Structures are given as structure tokens and as C-alpha cells.
């Protein structure tokens, strides 16, 4: 089989004709020493440093965890029970000093899975012997929408430690900031895991117009105070007096005018970590008699497996070199309370479903501080997508969508702080806009979105009240949105800028070229 990912990445790196030597953004550009310079707006907001996205906070190689158990394919019969038994065996073993219990190796061949495989313990890795047709192939058999492989911890959210909450005293903490002040920092120390809480007040919702969404159908719901709070998951790195420094930038401004913010320490013992899936292929069976008679080579059966892999309530997790075929929803879902995840060198091919809402979201993100890089999709809808109230930052880097049936971008309800870096959408759009009454009231889909050197058939980029969105070095037709709104920040439309990749250059600035080598990207930043 042709190496699709290798081919598209060569295209990404070699497509330099749209660059002009020395064509830099005015907002972030290389200074005299080669490091990026960030230019703030009148309130101090800057384009954030996205390099903290990814496994272990970015720039760390995915681990090669030793094989502890090996399973071979069998000639016939369902493999669900014996694969789950092997996972449970591995999960019961003691972790090593690095938190790994070991790798379960699935030898080359076909495995038939009529149910779902569950990984609910830290330190467990699933590995195959290739994502191609002749590698390790997991076949989702039978009927019923389901997830084939689920990595899932316990506990819907971190638990606030009592008597640790402190108010942020700054009038305005800008986007991209890592430093702010609180009332009393005496109970905090470097290394503390904290939540930075930004409330959603009635005044803020009214200012952005989301209490007045057009009632185009009876399912529309106006946004309610308290339902759009943000919880940024951070670690304290330094304290000076009552001034706190955190490990990763703020993805949305914190404004006293709109309720200010606070921090608190948390516990989350149920969240699992150091889990991953590698080098295998998932295929969903489906009824090929149910054809889409309006579109060639499309099938609309929906009574079959829906997700290949879902990660929820996890941190420091990964998926690399996997391929999904015919699943109705996604290849890899970075789910609720997922943090510091990397998905790379993976493909979501030829999903089978109706081409309508809630289907074909190839690589969706619900969590924060996660990286999707060098991925490829074919015949998806919302291929590189954010869901509601996603706190960010997150990054999609060097990704391609072919035969896209809908747009890439934030989908609904104020997801914040995402980088789309060299994302190519063939046959469709990249959009960041007010979606108003779509769904049950999608409204403003996203804020603090950065489109950097992207290509698409068209772009919509709008500026939400109190925030901004950016399109820098993007190639494709600029269009108005569904509803007339102020334009976002456009720069160098039709001509790409230097550096080629914002994420990779930010990573190099922060951690050096060794970090680029660690994630397989050395030499690809410029």
C-alpha cells in the first residue's frame, strides 16, 4: 500500500512556492537572534506559545515501552475475551519506576472483535506490527454503534482541594500570559497542580451576544451563566510574592469586568497516564448494500462500529502510526479531561455513515494541551475539530484532509486557543465563525484560533467580541460567514510566512533542536 502519510508530508514540506523569503508576520517573527518576537495588542494579548501541547508537555519522544505479553491471531472465532484477558493481566502487574506496566504486542494478522476493549489502568500500551493491510488488523465485527478501544480513567473532573481557592487580583490577564497575581500565594508551591477558573457571567454572555441567538428552530438554547466556565489545567512553575507563574499560557483573557478568575489546587487520582496505542489498523465491518446514491463511493450504513480509539480522563497518552477504516465517527478522539496527548502519523480513511451532523469527526479534541501532527483523512466531514468549551491550548500541525465533506475548525460554543499549523483541506473550508442557531445554538464556535500557513478551498474568519482570531499566511478564498460579523485578523493572505511551522519554531525556541528530533520534526520548522 502506498505510504499516504509519507507522501503528503513530502508535499507539505516541498510546497514552498507560495513563500517569499523573509515574509514574516507583524505579530510574531524571528528577532535578530533567530528567536521569535511576540507583539502584544493594546491589552497585552499575544499569539500564545503552543509548544506546550503534546505528550509530557511537548518536545518529548514517545516512549518505546518493552513488550511484556504477546498475543497471536487465531484462525477463527471472536477475539474480544482473550484480548481483554491479556489487557487485564497486564493491568494487574506492578508498574516500573517510570509508571509503565508494559506493552501488549498483537502479532501480525487479523483479530475479530465483537465488543469493546477497555484499558482503565495507567502504564498499559497496545502495539501491533504495522498499520497496513498486512500488519496487525483489528476488525470491529457485527452491528451496533460502539467504540472499539477505550482508554478511560475514573472521575469526571478534578476534585478541588478545600480551602485552597484564591482570587486572581489582576484587572486583566491577557491571552498568552503565564504570570498573574493572586490574593495570597502562601499556600502554594512550585509543582502544584492547579485549575485556573474563568467563570461565565451573564454580563460576558450578553457582551458576546449569546443570550440573543436567533430562534430559527425550537431546539435553540440560549447560553446560560455558569454553563460556559473554563477550567485551565496548569502546573505552578514559580512564585514571587503573590505572583504565580504557570507552565503553559492562558487560552482566554481573564477580565475582572466579566467576573475575574481564581485558582485552586486539585486532586485527580482516577485519571490514568502513560498509556498508548501504536502500529496497528482498525477496520469496521458494515453493510455495503446501503449505498449513498447521491455520492460515488460512499456508503451510509450506521449500524456498525463508530469510534476506533477514545481517550478520556487521561494524561501523557499517545496514539501513533494507526489507521482506521470505515468507522462512522473518528479514528482517535482526545476526549474529556485528556491532557498532554499526542496523536501522530495516523490516518482516518473512508468512514461509513450518512453525511450529516454528528458523524465523521476524524480527529476531534475535547481536552487540552494536546497535539495532532502529521495525520491524514479521506472522506471525513469535520476532520480536525474542536468541540464545545475546549480550554486549550491545542495544536493541529502538518495535517491533510482529502475529499472533505465539511469544514475543519472549531465546531461550537467557544472553544479557545487552537493552532491550525500547515493544515490543508482539499475540497472544503477552514472556518472560525459565529454559527448562531446551528445545532441547539452553537453560537461563537471559537476564539483565539490561529490559522498559520494553512490551505483550503475557502476560509471564514470572524472576530468575536472580547477576543480575536487570526489567519496568517493562508491560501484560499476569503469568504463572509453565515452571519455578517467583524473580520478576524488577516495577514499575508495568499502568501505564506516564515517560519514555515509556528509550533515547531516555538518548540525549538523553548527546548532546542533536540526537542524537534524527539518528535520526528527536525529540519521541518523553517
Coordinates of C-alpha atoms in Angstrom, one line a residue:
X1 CA 0.0 0.0 0.0
X2 CA 1.3 3.5 -0.8
X3 CA 2.6 5.3 2.2
X4 CA 0.0 8.1 2.3
X5 CA 1.4 9.9 5.2
X6 CA 4.9 10.0 3.8
X7 CA 3.6 11.3 0.5
X8 CA 1.5 14.1 2.0
X9 CA 4.3 15.1 4.3
X10 CA 6.7 15.5 1.4
X11 CA 4.0 17.6 -0.3
X12 CA 3.7 19.8 2.9
X13 CA 7.4 20.4 3.2
X14 CA 8.1 20.9 -0.5
X15 CA 5.2 23.2 -1.3
X16 CA 7.4 26.3 -0.9
X17 CA 6.4 28.2 -4.0
X18 CA 3.9 30.3 -2.0
X19 CA 6.6 31.5 0.4
X20 CA 8.5 34.7 -0.1
X21 CA 11.9 34.8 1.5
X22 CA 11.8 36.9 4.7
X23 CA 8.0 37.2 4.6
X24 CA 7.2 37.5 8.3
X25 CA 4.1 38.2 10.3
X26 CA 3.9 41.5 12.2
X27 CA 2.6 39.7 15.3
X28 CA 5.3 37.0 15.7
X29 CA 8.5 37.0 13.8
X30 CA 12.2 36.0 14.2
X31 CA 14.3 38.5 16.0
X32 CA 18.0 39.3 15.5
X33 CA 19.0 36.2 17.5
X34 CA 16.6 34.0 15.5
X35 CA 14.1 33.5 18.3
X36 CA 10.5 34.6 17.9
X37 CA 9.4 38.0 18.9
X38 CA 5.8 38.4 20.0
X39 CA 4.0 41.8 19.6
X40 CA 1.1 42.4 22.0
X41 CA -2.1 44.2 21.2
X42 CA -3.3 47.2 23.3
X43 CA -4.4 44.9 26.1
X44 CA -1.3 42.7 26.2
X45 CA -2.7 39.8 24.3
X46 CA -0.2 37.8 22.2
X47 CA -0.3 34.8 20.0
X48 CA 0.3 32.0 22.5
X49 CA 3.2 29.6 22.7
X50 CA 1.6 26.4 21.6
X51 CA 4.7 24.3 22.1
X52 CA 3.5 23.0 25.4
X53 CA 0.9 20.8 23.6
X54 CA 1.7 17.1 23.4
X55 CA 3.0 14.2 25.4
X56 CA 4.8 15.3 28.6
X57 CA 4.2 18.9 27.7
X58 CA 5.7 18.9 24.2
X59 CA 9.1 18.0 22.8
X60 CA 9.4 14.6 24.5
X61 CA 9.8 11.5 22.4
X62 CA 7.0 8.9 22.7
X63 CA 8.3 6.0 24.8
X64 CA 9.3 2.6 23.5
X65 CA 7.8 0.5 26.3
X66 CA 9.1 -3.1 26.5
X67 CA 6.9 -5.9 25.4
X68 CA 5.6 -8.0 28.4
X69 CA 2.9 -10.0 26.8
X70 CA 2.4 -11.3 23.2
X71 CA -0.9 -12.4 21.6
X72 CA -1.1 -14.3 18.2
X73 CA -4.1 -14.3 15.8
X74 CA -6.3 -17.3 15.8
X75 CA -7.8 -18.9 12.7
X76 CA -11.5 -18.2 13.6
X77 CA -13.8 -17.0 16.3
X78 CA -14.2 -13.8 18.3
X79 CA -11.0 -12.4 20.0
X80 CA -12.7 -9.9 22.3
X81 CA -12.5 -12.0 25.5
X82 CA -8.9 -13.2 25.1
X83 CA -7.6 -9.8 24.2
X84 CA -9.4 -8.3 27.2
X85 CA -7.9 -11.0 29.4
X86 CA -4.4 -10.1 28.2
X87 CA -5.1 -6.4 28.9
X88 CA -6.4 -7.3 32.4
X89 CA -3.3 -9.5 33.0
X90 CA -1.0 -6.6 32.0
X91 CA -3.1 -4.1 34.0
X92 CA -2.6 -6.2 37.2
X93 CA 1.2 -6.1 37.0
X94 CA 3.2 -3.6 39.1
X95 CA 4.4 -0.5 37.2
X96 CA 8.1 0.2 36.8
X97 CA 9.9 3.3 38.0
X98 CA 8.6 5.2 35.0
X99 CA 5.0 4.2 35.6
X100 CA 4.9 1.6 32.8
X101 CA 3.4 -1.9 33.2
X102 CA 4.5 -2.9 29.7
X103 CA 3.4 -3.4 26.2
X104 CA 0.9 -6.0 24.9
X105 CA 2.1 -6.9 21.4
X106 CA -0.5 -8.1 19.0
X107 CA 1.3 -10.1 16.3
X108 CA 0.7 -9.5 12.7
X109 CA -2.6 -10.9 11.4
X110 CA -6.4 -10.4 11.9
X111 CA -8.3 -10.2 15.1
X112 CA -12.1 -10.2 15.2
X113 CA -13.6 -8.0 18.0
X114 CA -17.4 -8.1 18.5
X115 CA -17.3 -5.8 21.6
X116 CA -15.1 -3.1 23.1
X117 CA -11.6 -3.4 24.6
X118 CA -11.2 -1.4 27.8
X119 CA -7.9 -0.1 29.2
X120 CA -8.5 1.5 32.6
X121 CA -5.1 1.3 34.3
X122 CA -2.0 3.5 33.9
X123 CA 1.1 2.2 32.1
X124 CA -0.6 -0.1 29.6
X125 CA 0.4 0.1 25.9
X126 CA -1.2 -1.8 22.9
X127 CA 1.2 -2.3 20.0
X128 CA 0.7 -4.0 16.6
X129 CA 3.1 -4.9 13.8
X130 CA 2.0 -2.4 11.2
X131 CA -0.9 -0.2 10.3
X132 CA -1.1 -1.5 6.7
X133 CA -3.3 -4.3 5.3
X134 CA -0.6 -6.9 6.1
X135 CA 0.0 -5.6 9.6
X136 CA -2.0 -6.1 12.8
X137 CA -5.6 -5.6 11.8
X138 CA -8.4 -5.3 14.4
X139 CA -11.8 -6.0 12.8
X140 CA -14.8 -4.5 14.5
X141 CA -17.4 -7.2 13.7
X142 CA -21.1 -7.2 13.9
X143 CA -23.7 -4.5 14.4
X144 CA -24.1 -1.7 16.9
X145 CA -22.5 1.8 17.3
X146 CA -19.6 1.4 19.7
X147 CA -16.0 2.3 20.4
X148 CA -13.6 -0.5 19.6
X149 CA -10.8 0.5 22.0
X150 CA -11.3 2.7 25.0
X151 CA -8.7 4.2 27.3
X152 CA -10.6 5.6 30.3
X153 CA -9.8 6.7 33.8
X154 CA -12.3 7.5 36.6
X155 CA -13.8 10.7 37.8
X156 CA -15.5 13.2 35.5
X157 CA -13.3 16.1 36.7
X158 CA -10.5 17.0 39.1
X159 CA -11.6 17.4 42.7
X160 CA -10.9 20.8 44.2
X161 CA -8.9 20.7 47.4
X162 CA -10.8 22.5 50.1
X163 CA -9.6 25.9 51.3
X164 CA -7.1 26.4 48.5
X165 CA -9.1 28.7 46.2
X166 CA -7.6 32.2 45.7
X167 CA -8.9 35.0 43.6
X168 CA -6.9 36.5 40.7
X169 CA -6.4 40.2 41.5
X170 CA -5.2 41.5 38.1
X171 CA -7.8 43.5 36.3
X172 CA -6.9 41.8 33.0
X173 CA -4.8 38.6 32.4
X174 CA -4.1 38.6 28.7
X175 CA -4.2 35.7 26.2
X176 CA -0.8 34.1 26.1
X177 CA 0.2 35.1 29.7
X178 CA 1.9 32.8 32.1
X179 CA 2.2 35.2 35.0
X180 CA -0.6 36.7 37.2
X181 CA -1.2 37.7 40.8
X182 CA -3.5 36.2 43.4
X183 CA -4.7 37.4 46.8
X184 CA -2.4 35.1 48.9
X185 CA 0.1 32.7 47.4
X186 CA 1.4 31.4 50.8
X187 CA -0.4 28.1 50.5
X188 CA 1.0 27.3 47.0
X189 CA 4.4 26.0 45.9
X190 CA 6.1 25.3 42.5
X191 CA 5.0 21.9 41.3
X192 CA 1.4 22.3 42.5
X193 CA -1.2 21.1 40.0
X194 CA -3.9 23.9 39.8
X195 CA -7.0 24.8 38.0
X196 CA -7.3 28.4 36.7
X197 CA -11.0 29.0 36.7
X198 CA -12.7 31.6 34.5
X199 CA -16.4 32.0 35.2
X200 CA -19.1 32.6 32.5
X201 CA -21.1 35.5 33.8
X202 CA -24.3 36.9 32.5
X203 CA -22.5 40.1 31.5
X204 CA -19.9 38.3 29.4
X205 CA -22.6 36.1 27.7
X206 CA -24.6 39.3 26.9
X207 CA -21.5 41.1 25.6
X208 CA -20.8 38.3 23.1
X209 CA -24.4 38.1 22.1
X210 CA -25.0 34.5 23.1
X211 CA -28.2 35.3 25.1
X212 CA -29.8 36.5 21.9
X213 CA -29.2 33.6 19.5
X214 CA -31.8 33.6 16.7
X215 CA -34.6 31.2 17.4
X216 CA -34.7 29.7 14.0
X217 CA -35.9 26.4 15.3
X218 CA -37.4 25.3 18.7
X219 CA -34.3 23.3 19.8
X220 CA -32.2 26.5 20.1
X221 CA -31.0 27.2 23.6
X222 CA -29.5 30.5 24.8
X223 CA -26.2 30.3 26.7
X224 CA -26.7 30.3 30.5
X225 CA -24.3 31.8 33.1
X226 CA -22.2 29.1 34.8
X227 CA -22.5 26.7 31.8
X228 CA -19.5 28.1 29.9
X229 CA -16.9 28.3 32.6
X230 CA -13.3 27.4 31.7
X231 CA -11.0 25.2 33.8
X232 CA -7.4 25.6 32.6
X233 CA -5.3 22.7 33.9
X234 CA -1.9 24.0 34.8
X235 CA 1.2 23.5 37.0
X236 CA 2.9 26.2 39.0
X237 CA 6.5 26.7 38.0
X238 CA 7.5 29.7 40.1
X239 CA 6.2 32.0 42.8
X240 CA 7.4 35.5 43.7
X241 CA 5.4 37.1 46.5
X242 CA 1.8 36.7 45.4
X243 CA 2.7 36.4 41.7
X244 CA 2.2 33.0 40.2
X245 CA 4.0 31.6 37.1
X246 CA 2.4 28.7 35.3
X247 CA 3.7 26.2 32.8
X248 CA 1.5 26.9 29.8
X249 CA -0.2 30.1 28.6
X250 CA -3.7 31.2 29.2
X251 CA -6.0 30.4 26.4
X252 CA -8.6 33.1 27.1
X253 CA -8.3 36.5 28.8
X254 CA -9.4 36.7 32.4
X255 CA -11.2 40.1 32.9
X256 CA -12.4 41.5 36.2
X257 CA -15.1 43.2 34.2
X258 CA -16.6 39.8 33.4
X259 CA -16.1 38.1 36.7
X260 CA -12.4 37.8 37.0
X261 CA -11.0 34.4 37.9
X262 CA -9.4 32.2 40.6
X263 CA -7.1 29.3 41.1
X264 CA -7.2 26.2 43.3
X265 CA -5.2 23.1 43.9
X266 CA -6.8 19.8 42.8
X267 CA -6.6 16.1 43.1
X268 CA -7.4 13.6 40.3
X269 CA -6.4 10.1 41.4
X270 CA -8.7 8.5 38.9
X271 CA -7.0 10.0 35.8
X272 CA -4.7 7.4 34.2
X273 CA -1.5 8.1 32.4
X274 CA 1.4 6.7 30.4
X275 CA -1.0 4.8 28.1
X276 CA -0.8 4.4 24.3
X277 CA -1.6 2.6 21.1
X278 CA 0.8 2.0 18.2
X279 CA 1.3 0.5 14.9
X280 CA -2.0 -1.2 14.1
X281 CA -5.0 -0.9 11.8
X282 CA -8.7 -0.9 12.7
X283 CA -11.5 -1.8 10.2
X284 CA -15.2 -1.6 10.9
X285 CA -17.5 -4.1 9.1
X286 CA -20.5 -2.5 7.5
X287 CA -23.4 -3.4 5.2
X288 CA -22.2 -2.5 1.7
X289 CA -25.7 -2.8 0.3
X290 CA -26.6 0.6 1.9
X291 CA -25.1 3.0 -0.7
X292 CA -25.3 6.8 -0.9
X293 CA -26.9 7.1 -4.3
X294 CA -26.1 10.9 -4.4
X295 CA -22.3 10.4 -4.0
X296 CA -20.0 8.0 -5.6
X297 CA -18.0 5.5 -3.4
X298 CA -20.0 6.5 -0.3
X299 CA -22.0 4.1 2.0
X300 CA -24.5 5.1 4.6
X301 CA -24.9 2.1 6.9
X302 CA -24.9 3.3 10.5
X303 CA -25.3 0.0 12.4
X304 CA -21.7 -0.7 13.0
X305 CA -18.6 0.4 15.0
X306 CA -18.4 4.2 15.4
X307 CA -15.0 5.0 17.1
X308 CA -11.7 3.3 16.7
X309 CA -9.9 4.7 19.8
X310 CA -11.2 7.1 22.5
X311 CA -9.0 8.5 25.3
X312 CA -10.9 10.0 28.3
X313 CA -9.7 11.1 31.8
X314 CA -6.1 10.5 30.8
X315 CA -2.8 12.5 30.7
X316 CA 0.5 11.8 29.0
X317 CA -1.0 9.5 26.5
X318 CA -0.4 8.8 22.8
X319 CA -1.5 7.2 19.6
X320 CA 0.9 6.8 16.7
X321 CA 1.0 5.1 13.4
X322 CA -2.5 3.8 13.4
X323 CA -5.1 3.6 10.6
X324 CA -8.9 3.5 10.9
X325 CA -11.1 2.4 8.1
X326 CA -14.9 2.7 7.8
X327 CA -15.6 3.8 11.4
X328 CA -18.6 6.2 11.4
X329 CA -17.2 8.8 13.7
X330 CA -13.5 9.0 14.5
X331 CA -10.1 7.5 14.3
X332 CA -8.8 8.9 17.6
X333 CA -10.9 11.1 20.0
X334 CA -9.0 13.1 22.5
X335 CA -11.8 13.1 25.0
X336 CA -13.0 14.7 28.2
X337 CA -10.3 15.6 30.7
X338 CA -7.5 14.5 28.4
X339 CA -4.3 16.4 28.8
X340 CA -0.8 16.3 27.3
X341 CA -1.7 13.9 24.5
X342 CA 0.0 13.3 21.1
X343 CA -1.7 11.7 18.1
X344 CA 0.7 11.4 15.2
X345 CA 1.4 9.8 11.8
X346 CA -2.1 8.3 11.7
X347 CA -4.9 8.1 9.1
X348 CA -8.7 8.1 9.2
X349 CA -9.9 6.6 5.9
X350 CA -13.3 6.2 4.2
X351 CA -15.8 6.4 7.1
X352 CA -19.2 4.8 6.5
X353 CA -22.2 6.9 7.7
X354 CA -24.7 9.3 6.4
X355 CA -23.1 12.6 5.5
X356 CA -24.8 14.8 8.1
X357 CA -24.3 16.1 11.6
X358 CA -22.6 14.2 14.4
X359 CA -20.7 12.0 12.0
X360 CA -17.2 11.8 10.5
X361 CA -15.2 13.9 13.0
X362 CA -11.9 12.3 12.2
X363 CA -9.6 13.7 14.9
X364 CA -11.8 15.6 17.5
X365 CA -10.4 17.3 20.6
X366 CA -12.3 17.8 23.9
X367 CA -9.2 18.1 26.1
X368 CA -6.3 20.5 26.4
X369 CA -2.6 20.7 25.8
X370 CA -2.8 18.1 23.1
X371 CA -1.0 17.7 19.7
X372 CA -2.3 16.1 16.5
X373 CA 0.6 16.1 13.9
X374 CA 1.2 14.6 10.5
X375 CA -2.2 13.0 10.2
X376 CA -4.4 12.3 7.1
X377 CA -8.1 11.9 6.5
X378 CA -10.1 10.9 3.5
X379 CA -13.9 11.4 3.1
X380 CA -14.4 12.9 6.5
X381 CA -16.5 15.9 7.5
X382 CA -15.2 17.9 10.4
X383 CA -11.7 16.4 10.2
X384 CA -9.6 18.5 12.6
X385 CA -12.2 19.8 15.0
X386 CA -12.8 21.2 18.5
X387 CA -15.9 20.6 20.5
X388 CA -17.7 22.9 23.0
X389 CA -15.8 24.8 25.7
X390 CA -12.5 23.3 24.9
X391 CA -10.0 25.2 27.1
X392 CA -6.8 24.8 25.0
X393 CA -4.1 25.3 24.0
X394 CA -4.2 22.6 21.4
X395 CA -2.5 22.2 18.1
X396 CA -3.0 20.5 14.7
X397 CA 0.3 20.5 12.8
X398 CA 1.1 19.3 9.2
X399 CA -2.3 17.6 8.7
X400 CA -4.2 17.0 5.5
X401 CA -7.9 16.3 4.7
X402 CA -8.8 14.9 1.3
X403 CA -12.3 14.8 -0.2
X404 CA -13.6 16.7 2.9
X405 CA -17.4 16.8 3.1
X406 CA -17.4 19.8 5.5
X407 CA -15.2 22.3 7.1
X408 CA -12.3 22.0 9.6
X409 CA -12.2 24.3 12.6
X410 CA -13.9 24.9 15.9
X411 CA -17.4 23.4 15.8
X412 CA -19.4 25.1 18.6
X413 CA -19.7 27.0 21.8
X414 CA -16.5 29.0 22.4
X415 CA -13.6 26.5 22.3
X416 CA -10.4 28.5 22.8
X417 CA -6.8 28.7 21.9
X418 CA -6.1 26.3 19.0
X419 CA -3.3 26.4 16.4
X420 CA -4.0 25.1 12.9
X421 CA -0.5 25.0 11.5
X422 CA 0.0 23.9 7.9
X423 CA -3.4 22.2 7.8
X424 CA -4.5 21.5 4.2
X425 CA -8.2 20.9 3.5
X426 CA -8.8 19.7 -0.1
X427 CA -12.3 20.3 -1.4
X428 CA -13.6 22.3 1.6
X429 CA -13.0 25.1 4.1
X430 CA -11.4 26.1 7.3
X431 CA -13.9 28.2 9.2
X432 CA -14.0 30.1 12.5
X433 CA -17.3 31.9 12.9
X434 CA -20.5 32.7 14.7
X435 CA -22.7 29.6 13.9
X436 CA -25.7 31.1 15.8
X437 CA -28.6 28.7 15.7
X438 CA -26.8 25.7 14.2
X439 CA -27.4 22.6 16.3
X440 CA -29.0 23.7 19.5
X441 CA -27.3 27.0 19.5
X442 CA -23.7 26.6 18.5
X443 CA -23.1 30.3 18.6
X444 CA -19.5 31.5 18.5
X445 CA -17.6 28.4 17.7
X446 CA -14.1 29.6 18.8
X447 CA -11.8 32.3 19.9
X448 CA -8.0 32.7 20.0
X449 CA -7.7 30.4 17.0
X450 CA -4.5 30.8 14.9
X451 CA -4.5 29.6 11.3
X452 CA -0.9 29.6 10.2
X453 CA 0.2 28.8 6.6
X454 CA -3.0 26.8 6.0
X455 CA -4.5 25.9 2.7
X456 CA -8.2 25.3 1.9
X457 CA -10.7 26.0 -0.8
X458 CA -12.0 28.9 1.3
X459 CA -11.8 30.5 4.7
X460 CA -14.2 32.2 7.1
X461 CA -12.5 34.1 9.9
X462 CA -14.6 36.3 12.2
X463 CA -13.7 38.3 15.4
X464 CA -15.8 37.5 18.4
X465 CA -16.5 40.3 20.9
X466 CA -13.8 40.4 23.7
X467 CA -11.5 38.2 21.7
X468 CA -9.7 37.6 18.4
X469 CA -9.0 35.0 15.7
X470 CA -6.0 35.0 13.3
X471 CA -5.3 33.9 9.7
X472 CA -1.6 34.4 8.8
X473 CA -0.1 33.2 5.6
X474 CA -3.2 31.3 4.5
X475 CA -4.0 30.4 0.9
X476 CA -7.6 30.1 -0.3
X477 CA -10.7 32.3 -1.0
X478 CA -11.7 34.6 1.8
X479 CA -15.5 34.4 2.4
X480 CA -18.1 36.0 4.6
X481 CA -19.7 33.9 7.2
X482 CA -23.2 32.7 7.6
X483 CA -23.9 35.9 9.6
X484 CA -22.2 39.2 9.0
X485 CA -19.6 39.8 11.7
X486 CA -16.4 41.8 12.1
X487 CA -13.4 40.2 10.3
X488 CA -10.7 38.5 12.3
X489 CA -7.1 39.4 11.9
X490 CA -5.9 38.6 8.3
X491 CA -2.3 38.9 7.3
X492 CA -0.3 37.8 4.3
X493 CA -3.4 36.3 2.7
X494 CA -2.2 34.3 -0.4
X495 CA 1.4 34.2 0.6
X496 CA 2.9 32.0 3.3
X497 CA 5.1 33.4 6.0
X498 CA 8.3 32.4 7.8
X499 CA 8.8 30.3 9.9
X500 CA 7.0 27.5 8.0
X501 CA 5.7 26.0 11.2
X502 CA 4.8 28.1 14.2
X503 CA 4.5 25.2 16.5
X504 CA 7.9 23.7 15.6
X505 CA 9.7 27.1 15.8
X506 CA 8.1 27.8 19.2
X507 CA 9.2 24.3 20.3
X508 CA 12.8 24.9 19.1
X509 CA 12.9 28.3 20.9
X510 CA 11.8 26.7 24.1
X511 CA 13.7 23.4 24.2
X512 CA 16.2 23.4 21.3
X513 CA 16.7 21.2 18.3
X514 CA 16.8 18.0 20.4
X515 CA 13.0 18.5 21.0
X516 CA 12.4 18.6 17.3
X517 CA 14.3 15.4 16.8
X518 CA 12.3 13.8 19.7
X519 CA 9.0 14.4 17.8
X520 CA 10.4 13.5 14.4
X521 CA 10.4 17.0 13.1
X522 CA 14.0 18.2 13.0
X523 CA 14.6 20.4 9.9
X524 CA 10.9 20.9 9.2
X525 CA 10.4 24.0 11.2
X526 CA 11.6 26.5 8.6

